[in-house]
Amino acid sequence: MGLRYAIYDVFTDRRLAGNPLAVIFDADALSDETMQALAREMNLSETVFICSAANPAHAGRLRIFTPMRELPFAGHPTVGAAIALCELNHAEQRPDFDLVCVLEEKVGPVRCAVRLSAEAASFAEFDLPRTPSRIELNLDRQGLADALSVKVADLAFENHVPSIWSAGVPFLMLPLHNLAVAQSVEFDPGLWEKAAPFVEGRMASAYLYCRGGVHHAAKFHTRMFSPDMGIAEDPATGAAAAALSGAIRHFDGLPDGHHPVLIEQGVEMGRPSFIHLHIDVKDGAIARARIGGQSLKTATGEIHL
């Protein structure tokens, strides 16, 4: 059995940067166990399997796996898969061709807008399938600080304090005092397992953020660590950026209107990524939010099973 696959670098406009994603096509016949084994074999933050959609009007149905488990929703597989499918199905209409498609994920249908480009990286953005919500749990701040090798006083800036948010996948949001502190973090998985809360039956992933960034246009600099997902550190985490939109609106008290936010991640790994977050606030709440970014294909091949 041969399966076509491609590797895309997501949330970047240049190859060998951003977050690499394995896209495996025509995956209807694969069992859950085979998908998980292939995700371990690929050994990337996420591998996405494209299956036939239940609704024939939709572009495809996604199964998203980390090396350790399946996710109901993730950002860089959504962006990468949307571009991969559109490149596959509409190659004759490039360059600079715009279209809208719907991808079926376990979290629900996800609407994506794609701009294909023959000369540069293509771009895709999607509407958040769920608005972010806060999960209230007691947090061991000293234990969390020890796991990051920072001081407890560094786990905050302005109004921001540690909190848990989810827009489909929960993350423990850890605000850090400044960029220097964020770049100095030494994550200890053993200490994290002792201090991290369990959310929805699983150990929480760590999403670190501070204001500003290495890139002058970035409004937030972020890092993500997830022993539970088998991810030592992630170059870009769209689902976490989606959850972060809730923390930004809450702690910054965003007024009604449209708020564009550029998030950088992966800098410390040598794989800089740029996530475009757009937040629309109405009556003091998030009415709509979108995640977007560029992506390029870096490799193609065939898997033999």
Coordinates of C-alpha atoms in Angstrom, one line a residue:
M1 CA 0.0 0.0 0.0
G2 CA 1.5 3.3 -1.1
L3 CA 0.4 6.7 0.4
R4 CA 1.4 10.1 -1.0
Y5 CA 2.7 12.5 1.6
A6 CA 4.2 16.0 1.6
I7 CA 6.1 18.1 4.2
Y8 CA 5.0 21.7 4.6
D9 CA 6.8 24.4 6.6
V10 CA 3.9 26.4 8.2
F11 CA 3.7 29.9 9.6
T12 CA 6.7 31.0 7.6
D13 CA 7.5 32.5 4.1
R14 CA 10.7 30.5 3.8
R15 CA 11.7 26.9 3.8
L16 CA 13.4 25.3 6.8
A17 CA 11.7 27.7 9.1
G18 CA 8.3 27.7 10.8
N19 CA 6.7 24.5 12.0
P20 CA 7.2 21.4 9.8
L21 CA 4.0 19.4 9.1
A22 CA 3.6 16.0 7.5
V23 CA 0.5 15.8 5.3
I24 CA -0.7 12.3 4.4
F25 CA -3.3 12.1 1.6
D26 CA -6.0 9.5 0.9
A27 CA -5.9 8.2 4.5
D28 CA -9.4 6.7 4.6
A29 CA -8.2 3.1 4.9
L30 CA -5.8 3.7 7.8
S31 CA -6.7 2.6 11.3
D32 CA -6.2 4.8 14.4
E33 CA -3.3 2.7 15.4
T34 CA -1.6 3.0 12.0
M35 CA -2.1 6.8 12.1
Q36 CA -0.5 7.1 15.5
A37 CA 2.4 4.9 14.4
L38 CA 3.0 7.0 11.4
A39 CA 2.9 10.2 13.5
R40 CA 5.6 8.6 15.7
E41 CA 7.6 7.7 12.6
M42 CA 7.4 11.2 11.2
N43 CA 8.4 12.6 14.6
L44 CA 7.1 16.1 13.9
S45 CA 5.0 18.2 16.3
E46 CA 1.9 17.1 14.2
T47 CA 1.0 14.8 11.3
V48 CA -2.3 15.4 9.6
F49 CA -4.2 12.7 7.7
I50 CA -6.6 13.8 5.0
C51 CA -9.7 11.6 4.6
S52 CA -12.9 11.9 2.6
A53 CA -15.3 14.5 4.1
A54 CA -18.6 13.3 5.5
N55 CA -20.2 16.3 3.7
P56 CA -19.4 16.2 0.0
A57 CA -19.4 20.0 -0.1
H58 CA -16.4 20.1 2.3
A59 CA -12.8 19.8 1.1
G60 CA -11.8 17.0 3.5
R61 CA -11.8 15.5 6.9
L62 CA -8.7 15.9 9.1
R63 CA -7.2 13.5 11.7
I64 CA -4.5 15.3 13.6
F65 CA -1.8 13.4 15.6
T66 CA 1.1 14.4 17.7
P67 CA 3.8 11.7 18.4
M68 CA 1.8 10.7 21.5
R69 CA -1.9 11.3 20.8
E70 CA -4.7 12.6 18.6
L71 CA -5.9 16.2 18.9
P72 CA -9.4 17.4 18.1
F73 CA -8.0 20.6 16.6
A74 CA -4.7 22.3 15.8
G75 CA -3.7 25.4 14.0
H76 CA -0.6 24.6 11.9
P77 CA -2.2 21.3 10.5
T78 CA -5.3 23.3 9.6
V79 CA -3.3 26.0 7.7
G80 CA -1.0 23.4 6.1
A81 CA -3.8 21.0 5.1
A82 CA -5.9 23.8 3.7
I83 CA -3.0 24.9 1.5
A84 CA -2.0 21.4 0.5
L85 CA -5.5 20.4 -0.6
C86 CA -6.0 23.6 -2.5
E87 CA -2.6 23.2 -4.2
L88 CA -3.6 19.7 -5.1
N89 CA -7.1 20.4 -6.4
H90 CA -6.6 23.8 -8.0
A91 CA -3.0 23.9 -9.3
E92 CA -4.2 24.9 -12.7
Q93 CA -5.7 28.1 -11.3
R94 CA -2.6 29.5 -9.7
P95 CA -1.0 32.0 -9.2
D96 CA -2.8 34.3 -6.8
F97 CA -6.0 32.4 -6.7
D98 CA -8.4 32.9 -3.8
L99 CA -10.9 30.3 -2.5
V100 CA -12.8 29.3 0.6
C101 CA -13.1 25.7 1.9
V102 CA -14.4 23.9 4.9
L103 CA -12.3 21.2 6.7
E104 CA -14.0 18.7 9.0
E105 CA -12.1 18.3 12.3
K106 CA -13.1 16.6 15.6
V107 CA -13.8 20.0 17.1
G108 CA -16.3 20.6 14.3
P109 CA -16.2 22.2 10.8
V110 CA -13.5 24.8 10.3
R111 CA -13.9 27.5 7.6
C112 CA -10.7 28.4 5.8
A113 CA -9.8 31.1 3.3
V114 CA -6.8 30.4 1.1
R115 CA -4.7 32.4 -1.3
L116 CA -2.5 30.3 -3.5
S117 CA 0.7 31.8 -4.9
A118 CA 3.1 30.4 -7.5
E119 CA 5.8 32.9 -6.8
A120 CA 5.8 32.9 -3.0
A121 CA 4.4 31.1 0.1
S122 CA 0.7 30.6 0.0
F123 CA -1.5 31.9 2.8
A124 CA -4.4 30.5 4.7
E125 CA -6.5 31.6 7.6
F126 CA -9.4 30.0 9.5
D127 CA -12.2 31.0 11.8
L128 CA -11.8 29.7 15.3
P129 CA -14.2 26.7 15.6
R130 CA -14.8 27.8 19.2
T131 CA -14.4 31.1 21.0
P132 CA -11.9 30.7 23.9
S133 CA -13.1 30.0 27.4
R134 CA -11.3 30.2 30.7
I135 CA -10.9 27.1 32.9
E136 CA -10.6 27.9 36.6
L137 CA -8.1 25.7 38.5
N138 CA -5.7 26.3 41.4
L139 CA -2.1 26.7 40.2
D140 CA 1.2 26.0 42.0
R141 CA 3.0 29.1 40.9
Q142 CA 6.3 28.2 42.7
G143 CA 6.3 24.7 41.1
L144 CA 5.5 26.2 37.7
A145 CA 8.3 28.7 38.1
D146 CA 10.8 26.0 39.1
A147 CA 9.8 24.0 36.1
L148 CA 10.7 26.9 33.9
S149 CA 13.8 27.9 35.9
V150 CA 12.5 31.4 36.5
K151 CA 11.4 33.4 39.6
V152 CA 7.8 33.4 40.7
A153 CA 7.9 37.2 40.3
D154 CA 8.7 36.7 36.6
L155 CA 5.4 34.8 36.1
A156 CA 3.4 38.0 35.4
F157 CA 3.3 41.3 33.5
E158 CA 0.9 44.2 33.8
N159 CA -2.5 42.6 34.5
H160 CA -1.5 39.2 33.1
V161 CA -1.3 36.2 35.5
P162 CA -1.1 32.5 34.9
S163 CA -4.4 31.1 33.6
I164 CA -5.9 28.2 31.6
W165 CA -7.7 28.9 28.3
S166 CA -9.1 26.6 25.6
A167 CA -10.5 27.2 22.1
G168 CA -10.7 23.5 21.5
V169 CA -7.4 22.4 23.1
P170 CA -6.6 23.7 26.6
F171 CA -3.3 25.4 27.5
L172 CA -1.8 26.8 30.7
M173 CA -0.9 30.3 29.7
L174 CA 2.2 31.6 31.5
P175 CA 2.9 35.3 31.1
L176 CA 6.6 36.2 31.5
H177 CA 7.9 39.5 32.6
N178 CA 9.8 40.3 29.4
L179 CA 11.6 38.9 26.4
A180 CA 14.9 38.3 28.3
V181 CA 13.1 36.0 30.8
A182 CA 11.2 34.2 28.0
Q183 CA 14.5 33.5 26.2
S184 CA 16.2 32.3 29.4
V185 CA 13.7 29.6 30.2
E186 CA 15.1 26.1 30.7
F187 CA 12.1 23.7 30.7
D188 CA 12.3 20.7 33.1
P189 CA 9.8 18.0 32.1
G190 CA 10.1 16.2 35.4
L191 CA 9.4 19.3 37.5
W192 CA 6.6 20.2 35.1
E193 CA 4.9 16.9 35.6
K194 CA 4.9 17.5 39.4
A195 CA 3.5 21.1 39.2
A196 CA 1.2 21.1 36.1
P197 CA -2.5 20.8 36.6
F198 CA -4.6 18.1 34.8
V199 CA -7.1 19.6 32.4
E200 CA -9.8 17.5 30.9
G201 CA -8.0 14.4 32.1
R202 CA -4.6 15.3 30.7
M203 CA -1.5 17.1 31.9
A204 CA -1.6 20.7 30.8
S205 CA 0.8 22.0 28.1
A206 CA 2.9 25.1 28.9
Y207 CA 2.4 28.1 26.7
L208 CA 4.7 31.0 27.6
Y209 CA 4.2 34.5 26.3
C210 CA 5.5 38.0 26.8
R211 CA 5.0 41.4 25.1
G212 CA 7.1 42.4 22.1
G213 CA 9.4 40.1 20.3
V214 CA 12.6 39.7 18.3
H215 CA 10.8 40.8 15.2
H216 CA 9.9 44.5 15.4
A217 CA 6.3 43.9 14.3
A218 CA 5.5 41.1 16.8
K219 CA 3.2 42.0 19.6
F220 CA 3.8 38.8 21.6
H221 CA 6.7 36.4 21.8
T222 CA 5.7 32.8 22.7
R223 CA 7.1 29.3 23.4
M224 CA 5.2 26.0 23.9
F225 CA 6.3 22.8 25.7
S226 CA 4.1 19.7 26.0
P227 CA 5.5 16.4 27.5
D228 CA 1.9 15.0 27.3
M229 CA 1.9 15.4 23.5
G230 CA 5.4 14.2 23.0
I231 CA 6.6 17.7 22.0
A232 CA 9.8 18.9 23.6
E233 CA 9.2 22.4 22.2
D234 CA 6.9 23.5 19.4
P235 CA 8.0 26.0 16.7
A236 CA 4.4 27.3 16.3
T237 CA 1.2 26.4 18.0
G238 CA -2.0 27.8 16.4
A239 CA -4.4 26.2 18.9
A240 CA -2.5 27.9 21.7
A241 CA -2.6 31.2 19.9
A242 CA -6.4 30.7 19.5
A243 CA -6.6 30.1 23.3
L244 CA -4.3 33.1 23.9
S245 CA -6.9 35.4 22.3
G246 CA -9.1 34.8 25.3
A247 CA -6.3 35.8 27.7
I248 CA -5.5 38.9 25.6
R249 CA -9.1 40.1 25.6
H250 CA -9.6 39.4 29.3
F251 CA -6.4 40.8 30.8
D252 CA -5.9 43.7 28.3
G253 CA -9.6 44.6 28.4
L254 CA -9.8 45.0 24.6
P255 CA -12.4 47.5 23.5
D256 CA -15.0 46.7 20.9
G257 CA -13.5 46.6 17.4
H258 CA -11.0 44.7 15.3
H259 CA -7.6 43.9 16.9
P260 CA -4.8 42.4 14.7
V261 CA -2.0 40.6 16.6
L262 CA 1.2 39.2 15.2
I263 CA 2.7 36.4 17.4
E264 CA 6.2 35.0 17.0
Q265 CA 7.3 31.6 18.1
G266 CA 10.2 29.2 17.5
V267 CA 12.9 31.8 17.6
E268 CA 14.9 29.9 20.3
M269 CA 14.7 26.8 18.1
G270 CA 16.1 28.5 15.0
R271 CA 12.7 28.1 13.3
P272 CA 11.0 31.5 13.5
S273 CA 7.3 31.3 13.0
F274 CA 4.7 34.1 12.6
I275 CA 1.1 33.6 13.5
H276 CA -1.5 36.2 12.4
L277 CA -4.3 36.4 15.0
H278 CA -7.3 38.7 14.4
I279 CA -9.8 39.3 17.2
D280 CA -13.2 41.0 16.8
V281 CA -14.7 42.2 20.0
K282 CA -18.3 43.2 20.4
D283 CA -20.1 44.0 23.7
G284 CA -17.0 43.2 25.6
A285 CA -16.7 39.7 24.3
I286 CA -14.9 37.9 21.4
A287 CA -17.4 37.8 18.6
R288 CA -15.0 36.2 16.1
A289 CA -11.3 35.4 15.8
R290 CA -9.1 34.1 13.0
I291 CA -5.7 32.5 12.8
G292 CA -3.6 32.7 9.7
G293 CA -0.2 32.2 8.2
Q294 CA 1.9 31.3 5.2
S295 CA 3.2 27.9 4.2
L296 CA 5.5 26.3 1.7
K297 CA 5.9 22.7 0.5
T298 CA 9.4 21.4 1.1
A299 CA 9.2 17.7 0.3
T300 CA 7.0 15.0 -1.3
G301 CA 7.2 11.3 -1.2
E302 CA 5.4 8.0 -0.8
I303 CA 4.9 5.8 2.3
H304 CA 4.9 2.1 1.8
L305 CA 2.8 0.0 4.3

